[in-house]
Amino acid sequence: KLNFNKEVTILDIRKKINNYIIDNGIIKNHIAKKTGIELPKLSLTLSCKRGLPAEEYFMICDALGVPYDTFVEHHRKNKSA
């Protein structure tokens, strides 16, 4: 289960996705075709000049073949006994 909260910024998520794409030699055009997101929109999103709607985030993860929590940090609360 993903918990999107104010501590997880969309900017960080977009940077992580972009870095993943670059590091893995993935062509953005392939992601655009798989997701149906127009390449200019995808490029603006990944360069942090456009927001990232949740629906598009999930489509991008599906296109990359990664779990939905790949780019989201998990914040766990310490439970004291």
PDB file of N, CA, C and O in Angstrom:
ATOM      1  N   LYS A   1       0.847  -1.185   0.000  1.00  0.00           N
ATOM      2  CA  LYS A   1       0.000   0.000   0.000  1.00  0.00           C
ATOM      3  C   LYS A   1       0.886   1.239   0.000  1.00  0.00           C
ATOM      4  O   LYS A   1       1.819   1.328   0.771  1.00  0.00           O
ATOM      5  N   LEU A   2       0.580   2.161  -0.881  1.00  0.00           N
ATOM      6  CA  LEU A   2       1.348   3.393  -0.960  1.00  0.00           C
ATOM      7  C   LEU A   2       0.694   4.470  -0.119  1.00  0.00           C
ATOM      8  O   LEU A   2      -0.515   4.635  -0.139  1.00  0.00           O
ATOM      9  N   ASN A   3       1.517   5.200   0.589  1.00  0.00           N
ATOM     10  CA  ASN A   3       1.020   6.332   1.355  1.00  0.00           C
ATOM     11  C   ASN A   3       1.670   7.590   0.805  1.00  0.00           C
ATOM     12  O   ASN A   3       2.840   7.845   1.042  1.00  0.00           O
ATOM     13  N   PHE A   4       0.921   8.335   0.000  1.00  0.00           N
ATOM     14  CA  PHE A   4       1.421   9.608  -0.498  1.00  0.00           C
ATOM     15  C   PHE A   4       1.089  10.649   0.558  1.00  0.00           C
ATOM     16  O   PHE A   4      -0.048  10.804   0.957  1.00  0.00           O
ATOM     17  N   ASN A   5       2.110  11.321   1.040  1.00  0.00           N
ATOM     18  CA  ASN A   5       1.868  12.364   2.026  1.00  0.00           C
ATOM     19  C   ASN A   5       2.744  13.558   1.697  1.00  0.00           C
ATOM     20  O   ASN A   5       3.470  13.555   0.710  1.00  0.00           O
ATOM     21  N   LYS A   6       2.678  14.575   2.512  1.00  0.00           N
ATOM     22  CA  LYS A   6       3.408  15.807   2.220  1.00  0.00           C
ATOM     23  C   LYS A   6       4.921  15.606   2.266  1.00  0.00           C
ATOM     24  O   LYS A   6       5.650  16.378   1.692  1.00  0.00           O
ATOM     25  N   GLU A   7       5.388  14.557   2.961  1.00  0.00           N
ATOM     26  CA  GLU A   7       6.821  14.313   3.040  1.00  0.00           C
ATOM     27  C   GLU A   7       7.368  13.769   1.718  1.00  0.00           C
ATOM     28  O   GLU A   7       8.548  13.868   1.445  1.00  0.00           O
ATOM     29  N   VAL A   8       6.522  13.147   0.935  1.00  0.00           N
ATOM     30  CA  VAL A   8       6.932  12.617  -0.362  1.00  0.00           C
ATOM     31  C   VAL A   8       6.574  13.662  -1.397  1.00  0.00           C
ATOM     32  O   VAL A   8       5.418  13.889  -1.672  1.00  0.00           O
ATOM     33  N   THR A   9       7.582  14.312  -1.938  1.00  0.00           N
ATOM     34  CA  THR A   9       7.288  15.360  -2.901  1.00  0.00           C
ATOM     35  C   THR A   9       7.262  14.800  -4.310  1.00  0.00           C
ATOM     36  O   THR A   9       8.035  13.908  -4.659  1.00  0.00           O
ATOM     37  N   ILE A  10       6.377  15.328  -5.109  1.00  0.00           N
ATOM     38  CA  ILE A  10       6.262  14.914  -6.499  1.00  0.00           C
ATOM     39  C   ILE A  10       7.561  15.229  -7.234  1.00  0.00           C
ATOM     40  O   ILE A  10       7.991  14.475  -8.095  1.00  0.00           O
ATOM     41  N   LEU A  11       8.229  16.313  -6.873  1.00  0.00           N
ATOM     42  CA  LEU A  11       9.485  16.674  -7.510  1.00  0.00           C
ATOM     43  C   LEU A  11      10.492  15.536  -7.371  1.00  0.00           C
ATOM     44  O   LEU A  11      11.140  15.142  -8.337  1.00  0.00           O
ATOM     45  N   ASP A  12      10.618  14.987  -6.163  1.00  0.00           N
ATOM     46  CA  ASP A  12      11.544  13.886  -5.930  1.00  0.00           C
ATOM     47  C   ASP A  12      11.162  12.663  -6.758  1.00  0.00           C
ATOM     48  O   ASP A  12      12.023  11.990  -7.303  1.00  0.00           O
ATOM     49  N   ILE A  13       9.889  12.382  -6.848  1.00  0.00           N
ATOM     50  CA  ILE A  13       9.421  11.226  -7.607  1.00  0.00           C
ATOM     51  C   ILE A  13       9.752  11.402  -9.080  1.00  0.00           C
ATOM     52  O   ILE A  13      10.262  10.486  -9.726  1.00  0.00           O
ATOM     53  N   ARG A  14       9.509  12.579  -9.619  1.00  0.00           N
ATOM     54  CA  ARG A  14       9.804  12.830 -11.030  1.00  0.00           C
ATOM     55  C   ARG A  14      11.290  12.687 -11.313  1.00  0.00           C
ATOM     56  O   ARG A  14      11.684  12.104 -12.318  1.00  0.00           O
ATOM     57  N   LYS A  15      12.125  13.197 -10.406  1.00  0.00           N
ATOM     58  CA  LYS A  15      13.576  13.077 -10.579  1.00  0.00           C
ATOM     59  C   LYS A  15      14.001  11.610 -10.540  1.00  0.00           C
ATOM     60  O   LYS A  15      14.842  11.182 -11.328  1.00  0.00           O
ATOM     61  N   LYS A  16      13.426  10.852  -9.623  1.00  0.00           N
ATOM     62  CA  LYS A  16      13.774   9.436  -9.504  1.00  0.00           C
ATOM     63  C   LYS A  16      13.371   8.658 -10.755  1.00  0.00           C
ATOM     64  O   LYS A  16      14.125   7.805 -11.226  1.00  0.00           O
ATOM     65  N   ILE A  17      12.197   8.953 -11.270  1.00  0.00           N
ATOM     66  CA  ILE A  17      11.753   8.276 -12.500  1.00  0.00           C
ATOM     67  C   ILE A  17      12.691   8.633 -13.647  1.00  0.00           C
ATOM     68  O   ILE A  17      13.132   7.753 -14.394  1.00  0.00           O
ATOM     69  N   ASN A  18      13.005   9.908 -13.795  1.00  0.00           N
ATOM     70  CA  ASN A  18      13.884  10.342 -14.875  1.00  0.00           C
ATOM     71  C   ASN A  18      15.263   9.689 -14.751  1.00  0.00           C
ATOM     72  O   ASN A  18      15.821   9.207 -15.742  1.00  0.00           O
ATOM     73  N   ASN A  19      15.809   9.651 -13.545  1.00  0.00           N
ATOM     74  CA  ASN A  19      17.111   9.015 -13.329  1.00  0.00           C
ATOM     75  C   ASN A  19      17.059   7.528 -13.662  1.00  0.00           C
ATOM     76  O   ASN A  19      17.996   6.988 -14.253  1.00  0.00           O
ATOM     77  N   TYR A  20      15.977   6.869 -13.296  1.00  0.00           N
ATOM     78  CA  TYR A  20      15.812   5.446 -13.591  1.00  0.00           C
ATOM     79  C   TYR A  20      15.816   5.218 -15.104  1.00  0.00           C
ATOM     80  O   TYR A  20      16.478   4.307 -15.601  1.00  0.00           O
ATOM     81  N   ILE A  21      15.091   6.063 -15.817  1.00  0.00           N
ATOM     82  CA  ILE A  21      15.011   5.947 -17.272  1.00  0.00           C
ATOM     83  C   ILE A  21      16.396   6.141 -17.896  1.00  0.00           C
ATOM     84  O   ILE A  21      16.819   5.361 -18.742  1.00  0.00           O
ATOM     85  N   ILE A  22      17.112   7.153 -17.440  1.00  0.00           N
ATOM     86  CA  ILE A  22      18.455   7.428 -17.966  1.00  0.00           C
ATOM     87  C   ILE A  22      19.420   6.293 -17.616  1.00  0.00           C
ATOM     88  O   ILE A  22      20.130   5.782 -18.478  1.00  0.00           O
ATOM     89  N   ASP A  23      19.426   5.894 -16.347  1.00  0.00           N
ATOM     90  CA  ASP A  23      20.351   4.855 -15.880  1.00  0.00           C
ATOM     91  C   ASP A  23      20.146   3.522 -16.586  1.00  0.00           C
ATOM     92  O   ASP A  23      21.078   2.731 -16.723  1.00  0.00           O
ATOM     93  N   ASN A  24      18.919   3.249 -17.011  1.00  0.00           N
ATOM     94  CA  ASN A  24      18.606   1.978 -17.652  1.00  0.00           C
ATOM     95  C   ASN A  24      18.537   2.067 -19.173  1.00  0.00           C
ATOM     96  O   ASN A  24      18.144   1.108 -19.836  1.00  0.00           O
ATOM     97  N   GLY A  25      18.915   3.226 -19.713  1.00  0.00           N
ATOM     98  CA  GLY A  25      18.967   3.394 -21.156  1.00  0.00           C
ATOM     99  C   GLY A  25      17.614   3.255 -21.840  1.00  0.00           C
ATOM    100  O   GLY A  25      17.535   2.812 -22.987  1.00  0.00           O
ATOM    101  N   ILE A  26      16.576   3.646 -21.145  1.00  0.00           N
ATOM    102  CA  ILE A  26      15.218   3.536 -21.682  1.00  0.00           C
ATOM    103  C   ILE A  26      14.913   4.782 -22.509  1.00  0.00           C
ATOM    104  O   ILE A  26      15.228   5.900 -22.111  1.00  0.00           O
ATOM    105  N   ILE A  27      14.304   4.587 -23.640  1.00  0.00           N
ATOM    106  CA  ILE A  27      13.951   5.705 -24.525  1.00  0.00           C
ATOM    107  C   ILE A  27      12.579   6.234 -24.112  1.00  0.00           C
ATOM    108  O   ILE A  27      11.607   5.478 -24.029  1.00  0.00           O
ATOM    109  N   LYS A  28      12.522   7.537 -23.856  1.00  0.00           N
ATOM    110  CA  LYS A  28      11.272   8.151 -23.388  1.00  0.00           C
ATOM    111  C   LYS A  28      10.120   7.945 -24.365  1.00  0.00           C
ATOM    112  O   LYS A  28       8.974   7.816 -23.953  1.00  0.00           O
ATOM    113  N   ASN A  29      10.441   7.889 -25.640  1.00  0.00           N
ATOM    114  CA  ASN A  29       9.403   7.686 -26.644  1.00  0.00           C
ATOM    115  C   ASN A  29       8.698   6.339 -26.442  1.00  0.00           C
ATOM    116  O   ASN A  29       7.496   6.223 -26.658  1.00  0.00           O
ATOM    117  N   HIS A  30       9.448   5.323 -26.021  1.00  0.00           N
ATOM    118  CA  HIS A  30       8.845   4.011 -25.748  1.00  0.00           C
ATOM    119  C   HIS A  30       7.874   4.098 -24.570  1.00  0.00           C
ATOM    120  O   HIS A  30       6.799   3.494 -24.599  1.00  0.00           O
ATOM    121  N   ILE A  31       8.267   4.854 -23.545  1.00  0.00           N
ATOM    122  CA  ILE A  31       7.391   5.031 -22.376  1.00  0.00           C
ATOM    123  C   ILE A  31       6.139   5.794 -22.801  1.00  0.00           C
ATOM    124  O   ILE A  31       5.029   5.452 -22.401  1.00  0.00           O
ATOM    125  N   ALA A  32       6.316   6.820 -23.619  1.00  0.00           N
ATOM    126  CA  ALA A  32       5.175   7.605 -24.097  1.00  0.00           C
ATOM    127  C   ALA A  32       4.191   6.708 -24.849  1.00  0.00           C
ATOM    128  O   ALA A  32       2.977   6.777 -24.642  1.00  0.00           O
ATOM    129  N   LYS A  33       4.714   5.852 -25.731  1.00  0.00           N
ATOM    130  CA  LYS A  33       3.840   4.967 -26.505  1.00  0.00           C
ATOM    131  C   LYS A  33       3.133   3.948 -25.617  1.00  0.00           C
ATOM    132  O   LYS A  33       1.946   3.683 -25.795  1.00  0.00           O
ATOM    133  N   LYS A  34       3.858   3.384 -24.651  1.00  0.00           N
ATOM    134  CA  LYS A  34       3.258   2.376 -23.762  1.00  0.00           C
ATOM    135  C   LYS A  34       2.184   2.970 -22.860  1.00  0.00           C
ATOM    136  O   LYS A  34       1.220   2.297 -22.526  1.00  0.00           O
ATOM    137  N   THR A  35       2.384   4.217 -22.437  1.00  0.00           N
ATOM    138  CA  THR A  35       1.447   4.838 -21.496  1.00  0.00           C
ATOM    139  C   THR A  35       0.334   5.605 -22.187  1.00  0.00           C
ATOM    140  O   THR A  35      -0.717   5.838 -21.593  1.00  0.00           O
ATOM    141  N   GLY A  36       0.587   6.037 -23.423  1.00  0.00           N
ATOM    142  CA  GLY A  36      -0.375   6.894 -24.099  1.00  0.00           C
ATOM    143  C   GLY A  36      -0.220   8.353 -23.709  1.00  0.00           C
ATOM    144  O   GLY A  36      -1.001   9.205 -24.121  1.00  0.00           O
ATOM    145  N   ILE A  37       0.819   8.652 -22.928  1.00  0.00           N
ATOM    146  CA  ILE A  37       1.108  10.047 -22.562  1.00  0.00           C
ATOM    147  C   ILE A  37       1.914  10.641 -23.712  1.00  0.00           C
ATOM    148  O   ILE A  37       2.907  10.072 -24.142  1.00  0.00           O
ATOM    149  N   GLU A  38       1.477  11.786 -24.210  1.00  0.00           N
ATOM    150  CA  GLU A  38       2.182  12.421 -25.311  1.00  0.00           C
ATOM    151  C   GLU A  38       3.616  12.728 -24.882  1.00  0.00           C
ATOM    152  O   GLU A  38       3.865  13.150 -23.754  1.00  0.00           O
ATOM    153  N   LEU A  39       4.565  12.498 -25.792  1.00  0.00           N
ATOM    154  CA  LEU A  39       5.985  12.691 -25.481  1.00  0.00           C
ATOM    155  C   LEU A  39       6.293  14.081 -24.922  1.00  0.00           C
ATOM    156  O   LEU A  39       7.026  14.181 -23.926  1.00  0.00           O
ATOM    157  N   PRO A  40       5.751  15.166 -25.506  1.00  0.00           N
ATOM    158  CA  PRO A  40       6.041  16.480 -24.912  1.00  0.00           C
ATOM    159  C   PRO A  40       5.584  16.592 -23.457  1.00  0.00           C
ATOM    160  O   PRO A  40       6.287  17.159 -22.620  1.00  0.00           O
ATOM    161  N   LYS A  41       4.415  16.029 -23.132  1.00  0.00           N
ATOM    162  CA  LYS A  41       3.912  16.049 -21.748  1.00  0.00           C
ATOM    163  C   LYS A  41       4.825  15.234 -20.844  1.00  0.00           C
ATOM    164  O   LYS A  41       5.161  15.654 -19.736  1.00  0.00           O
ATOM    165  N   LEU A  42       5.216  14.052 -21.313  1.00  0.00           N
ATOM    166  CA  LEU A  42       6.089  13.190 -20.521  1.00  0.00           C
ATOM    167  C   LEU A  42       7.423  13.883 -20.261  1.00  0.00           C
ATOM    168  O   LEU A  42       7.922  13.883 -19.134  1.00  0.00           O
ATOM    169  N   SER A  43       7.977  14.493 -21.289  1.00  0.00           N
ATOM    170  CA  SER A  43       9.255  15.200 -21.141  1.00  0.00           C
ATOM    171  C   SER A  43       9.150  16.349 -20.152  1.00  0.00           C
ATOM    172  O   SER A  43      10.051  16.546 -19.329  1.00  0.00           O
ATOM    173  N   LEU A  44       8.070  17.106 -20.224  1.00  0.00           N
ATOM    174  CA  LEU A  44       7.871  18.200 -19.268  1.00  0.00           C
ATOM    175  C   LEU A  44       7.752  17.673 -17.842  1.00  0.00           C
ATOM    176  O   LEU A  44       8.301  18.255 -16.911  1.00  0.00           O
ATOM    177  N   THR A  45       7.049  16.568 -17.686  1.00  0.00           N
ATOM    178  CA  THR A  45       6.889  15.971 -16.357  1.00  0.00           C
ATOM    179  C   THR A  45       8.235  15.531 -15.807  1.00  0.00           C
ATOM    180  O   THR A  45       8.585  15.843 -14.666  1.00  0.00           O
ATOM    181  N   LEU A  46       8.999  14.804 -16.610  1.00  0.00           N
ATOM    182  CA  LEU A  46      10.263  14.257 -16.130  1.00  0.00           C
ATOM    183  C   LEU A  46      11.331  15.320 -15.937  1.00  0.00           C
ATOM    184  O   LEU A  46      12.296  15.108 -15.212  1.00  0.00           O
ATOM    185  N   SER A  47      11.156  16.482 -16.563  1.00  0.00           N
ATOM    186  CA  SER A  47      12.087  17.586 -16.337  1.00  0.00           C
ATOM    187  C   SER A  47      11.568  18.521 -15.248  1.00  0.00           C
ATOM    188  O   SER A  47      12.084  19.624 -15.068  1.00  0.00           O
ATOM    189  N   CYS A  48      10.546  18.076 -14.531  1.00  0.00           N
ATOM    190  CA  CYS A  48       9.964  18.793 -13.383  1.00  0.00           C
ATOM    191  C   CYS A  48       9.352  20.136 -13.761  1.00  0.00           C
ATOM    192  O   CYS A  48       9.294  21.063 -12.959  1.00  0.00           O
ATOM    193  N   LYS A  49       8.864  20.237 -15.002  1.00  0.00           N
ATOM    194  CA  LYS A  49       8.200  21.461 -15.458  1.00  0.00           C
ATOM    195  C   LYS A  49       6.701  21.258 -15.585  1.00  0.00           C
ATOM    196  O   LYS A  49       5.986  22.144 -16.029  1.00  0.00           O
ATOM    197  N   ARG A  50       6.227  20.091 -15.181  1.00  0.00           N
ATOM    198  CA  ARG A  50       4.806  19.758 -15.220  1.00  0.00           C
ATOM    199  C   ARG A  50       4.541  18.812 -14.061  1.00  0.00           C
ATOM    200  O   ARG A  50       5.410  18.056 -13.649  1.00  0.00           O
ATOM    201  N   GLY A  51       3.340  18.872 -13.546  1.00  0.00           N
ATOM    202  CA  GLY A  51       2.971  17.994 -12.454  1.00  0.00           C
ATOM    203  C   GLY A  51       2.910  16.538 -12.888  1.00  0.00           C
ATOM    204  O   GLY A  51       3.031  16.219 -14.076  1.00  0.00           O
ATOM    205  N   LEU A  52       2.731  15.659 -11.923  1.00  0.00           N
ATOM    206  CA  LEU A  52       2.621  14.229 -12.194  1.00  0.00           C
ATOM    207  C   LEU A  52       1.337  13.706 -11.557  1.00  0.00           C
ATOM    208  O   LEU A  52       1.309  13.383 -10.376  1.00  0.00           O
ATOM    209  N   PRO A  53       0.267  13.633 -12.358  1.00  0.00           N
ATOM    210  CA  PRO A  53      -0.976  13.075 -11.823  1.00  0.00           C
ATOM    211  C   PRO A  53      -0.772  11.615 -11.420  1.00  0.00           C
ATOM    212  O   PRO A  53       0.011  10.889 -12.044  1.00  0.00           O
ATOM    213  N   ALA A  54      -1.462  11.198 -10.373  1.00  0.00           N
ATOM    214  CA  ALA A  54      -1.319   9.832  -9.860  1.00  0.00           C
ATOM    215  C   ALA A  54      -1.561   8.788 -10.945  1.00  0.00           C
ATOM    216  O   ALA A  54      -0.817   7.809 -11.059  1.00  0.00           O
ATOM    217  N   GLU A  55      -2.572   9.007 -11.777  1.00  0.00           N
ATOM    218  CA  GLU A  55      -2.889   8.051 -12.842  1.00  0.00           C
ATOM    219  C   GLU A  55      -1.689   7.861 -13.777  1.00  0.00           C
ATOM    220  O   GLU A  55      -1.350   6.736 -14.163  1.00  0.00           O
ATOM    221  N   GLU A  56      -1.029   8.971 -14.125  1.00  0.00           N
ATOM    222  CA  GLU A  56       0.142   8.881 -15.000  1.00  0.00           C
ATOM    223  C   GLU A  56       1.303   8.190 -14.296  1.00  0.00           C
ATOM    224  O   GLU A  56       2.059   7.440 -14.915  1.00  0.00           O
ATOM    225  N   TYR A  57       1.450   8.444 -13.004  1.00  0.00           N
ATOM    226  CA  TYR A  57       2.500   7.775 -12.235  1.00  0.00           C
ATOM    227  C   TYR A  57       2.345   6.257 -12.332  1.00  0.00           C
ATOM    228  O   TYR A  57       3.305   5.545 -12.616  1.00  0.00           O
ATOM    229  N   PHE A  58       1.133   5.773 -12.127  1.00  0.00           N
ATOM    230  CA  PHE A  58       0.889   4.337 -12.180  1.00  0.00           C
ATOM    231  C   PHE A  58       1.105   3.790 -13.591  1.00  0.00           C
ATOM    232  O   PHE A  58       1.649   2.693 -13.763  1.00  0.00           O
ATOM    233  N   MET A  59       0.711   4.550 -14.607  1.00  0.00           N
ATOM    234  CA  MET A  59       0.924   4.112 -15.991  1.00  0.00           C
ATOM    235  C   MET A  59       2.416   4.034 -16.309  1.00  0.00           C
ATOM    236  O   MET A  59       2.874   3.100 -16.992  1.00  0.00           O
ATOM    237  N   ILE A  60       3.190   4.995 -15.815  1.00  0.00           N
ATOM    238  CA  ILE A  60       4.638   4.992 -16.046  1.00  0.00           C
ATOM    239  C   ILE A  60       5.279   3.790 -15.357  1.00  0.00           C
ATOM    240  O   ILE A  60       6.120   3.098 -15.952  1.00  0.00           O
ATOM    241  N   CYS A  61       4.886   3.533 -14.124  1.00  0.00           N
ATOM    242  CA  CYS A  61       5.416   2.362 -13.415  1.00  0.00           C
ATOM    243  C   CYS A  61       5.084   1.080 -14.172  1.00  0.00           C
ATOM    244  O   CYS A  61       5.951   0.205 -14.325  1.00  0.00           O
ATOM    245  N   ASP A  62       3.857   0.966 -14.656  1.00  0.00           N
ATOM    246  CA  ASP A  62       3.462  -0.212 -15.438  1.00  0.00           C
ATOM    247  C   ASP A  62       4.325  -0.333 -16.697  1.00  0.00           C
ATOM    248  O   ASP A  62       4.790  -1.426 -17.035  1.00  0.00           O
ATOM    249  N   ALA A  63       4.536   0.773 -17.384  1.00  0.00           N
ATOM    250  CA  ALA A  63       5.331   0.757 -18.615  1.00  0.00           C
ATOM    251  C   ALA A  63       6.787   0.374 -18.340  1.00  0.00           C
ATOM    252  O   ALA A  63       7.418  -0.295 -19.150  1.00  0.00           O
ATOM    253  N   LEU A  64       7.296   0.786 -17.182  1.00  0.00           N
ATOM    254  CA  LEU A  64       8.667   0.453 -16.808  1.00  0.00           C
ATOM    255  C   LEU A  64       8.772  -0.956 -16.225  1.00  0.00           C
ATOM    256  O   LEU A  64       9.877  -1.483 -16.072  1.00  0.00           O
ATOM    257  N   GLY A  65       7.630  -1.531 -15.860  1.00  0.00           N
ATOM    258  CA  GLY A  65       7.631  -2.863 -15.269  1.00  0.00           C
ATOM    259  C   GLY A  65       8.170  -2.885 -13.858  1.00  0.00           C
ATOM    260  O   GLY A  65       8.800  -3.856 -13.436  1.00  0.00           O
ATOM    261  N   VAL A  66       7.920  -1.800 -13.112  1.00  0.00           N
ATOM    262  CA  VAL A  66       8.401  -1.722 -11.733  1.00  0.00           C
ATOM    263  C   VAL A  66       7.213  -1.607 -10.774  1.00  0.00           C
ATOM    264  O   VAL A  66       6.145  -1.121 -11.155  1.00  0.00           O
ATOM    265  N   PRO A  67       7.395  -2.045  -9.530  1.00  0.00           N
ATOM    266  CA  PRO A  67       6.326  -1.892  -8.534  1.00  0.00           C
ATOM    267  C   PRO A  67       6.015  -0.414  -8.302  1.00  0.00           C
ATOM    268  O   PRO A  67       6.877   0.455  -8.468  1.00  0.00           O
ATOM    269  N   TYR A  68       4.788  -0.150  -7.887  1.00  0.00           N
ATOM    270  CA  TYR A  68       4.346   1.232  -7.686  1.00  0.00           C
ATOM    271  C   TYR A  68       5.127   1.971  -6.604  1.00  0.00           C
ATOM    272  O   TYR A  68       5.182   3.187  -6.606  1.00  0.00           O
ATOM    273  N   ASP A  69       5.727   1.241  -5.694  1.00  0.00           N
ATOM    274  CA  ASP A  69       6.457   1.917  -4.617  1.00  0.00           C
ATOM    275  C   ASP A  69       7.940   2.129  -4.936  1.00  0.00           C
ATOM    276  O   ASP A  69       8.698   2.591  -4.094  1.00  0.00           O
ATOM    277  N   THR A  70       8.359   1.850  -6.149  1.00  0.00           N
ATOM    278  CA  THR A  70       9.766   1.961  -6.539  1.00  0.00           C
ATOM    279  C   THR A  70      10.336   3.359  -6.318  1.00  0.00           C
ATOM    280  O   THR A  70      11.466   3.505  -5.878  1.00  0.00           O
ATOM    281  N   PHE A  71       9.566   4.378  -6.606  1.00  0.00           N
ATOM    282  CA  PHE A  71      10.076   5.751  -6.558  1.00  0.00           C
ATOM    283  C   PHE A  71       9.573   6.534  -5.345  1.00  0.00           C
ATOM    284  O   PHE A  71       9.833   7.718  -5.231  1.00  0.00           O
ATOM    285  N   VAL A  72       8.882   5.841  -4.451  1.00  0.00           N
ATOM    286  CA  VAL A  72       8.305   6.488  -3.277  1.00  0.00           C
ATOM    287  C   VAL A  72       9.039   5.996  -2.038  1.00  0.00           C
ATOM    288  O   VAL A  72       9.177   4.795  -1.829  1.00  0.00           O
ATOM    289  N   GLU A  73       9.539   6.935  -1.243  1.00  0.00           N
ATOM    290  CA  GLU A  73      10.201   6.553  -0.003  1.00  0.00           C
ATOM    291  C   GLU A  73       9.146   6.116   1.003  1.00  0.00           C
ATOM    292  O   GLU A  73       8.065   6.661   1.077  1.00  0.00           O
ATOM    293  N   HIS A  74       9.539   5.151   1.778  1.00  0.00           N
ATOM    294  CA  HIS A  74       8.638   4.664   2.823  1.00  0.00           C
ATOM    295  C   HIS A  74       9.051   5.291   4.143  1.00  0.00           C
ATOM    296  O   HIS A  74      10.204   5.200   4.551  1.00  0.00           O
ATOM    297  N   HIS A  75       8.115   5.923   4.789  1.00  0.00           N
ATOM    298  CA  HIS A  75       8.353   6.514   6.101  1.00  0.00           C
ATOM    299  C   HIS A  75       7.675   5.647   7.132  1.00  0.00           C
ATOM    300  O   HIS A  75       6.452   5.549   7.150  1.00  0.00           O
ATOM    301  N   ARG A  76       8.485   5.019   7.948  1.00  0.00           N
ATOM    302  CA  ARG A  76       7.920   4.128   8.962  1.00  0.00           C
ATOM    303  C   ARG A  76       8.004   4.785  10.320  1.00  0.00           C
ATOM    304  O   ARG A  76       9.023   5.394  10.663  1.00  0.00           O
ATOM    305  N   LYS A  77       6.961   4.644  11.059  1.00  0.00           N
ATOM    306  CA  LYS A  77       6.944   5.176  12.408  1.00  0.00           C
ATOM    307  C   LYS A  77       7.569   4.151  13.326  1.00  0.00           C
ATOM    308  O   LYS A  77       7.303   2.953  13.218  1.00  0.00           O
ATOM    309  N   ASN A  78       8.430   4.620  14.228  1.00  0.00           N
ATOM    310  CA  ASN A  78       9.016   3.706  15.209  1.00  0.00           C
ATOM    311  C   ASN A  78       7.989   3.396  16.268  1.00  0.00           C
ATOM    312  O   ASN A  78       7.366   4.289  16.826  1.00  0.00           O
ATOM    313  N   LYS A  79       7.812   2.127  16.497  1.00  0.00           N
ATOM    314  CA  LYS A  79       6.856   1.707  17.524  1.00  0.00           C
ATOM    315  C   LYS A  79       7.651   1.311  18.751  1.00  0.00           C
ATOM    316  O   LYS A  79       8.490   0.440  18.713  1.00  0.00           O
ATOM    317  N   SER A  80       7.390   2.007  19.859  1.00  0.00           N
ATOM    318  CA  SER A  80       8.067   1.650  21.104  1.00  0.00           C
ATOM    319  C   SER A  80       7.236   0.623  21.848  1.00  0.00           C
ATOM    320  O   SER A  80       6.036   0.659  21.832  1.00  0.00           O
ATOM    321  N   ALA A  81       7.954  -0.255  22.497  1.00  0.00           N
ATOM    322  CA  ALA A  81       7.256  -1.311  23.252  1.00  0.00           C
ATOM    323  C   ALA A  81       6.849  -0.796  24.600  1.00  0.00           C
ATOM    324  O   ALA A  81       7.307   0.131  25.118  1.00  0.00           O
TER     325      ALA A  81
END
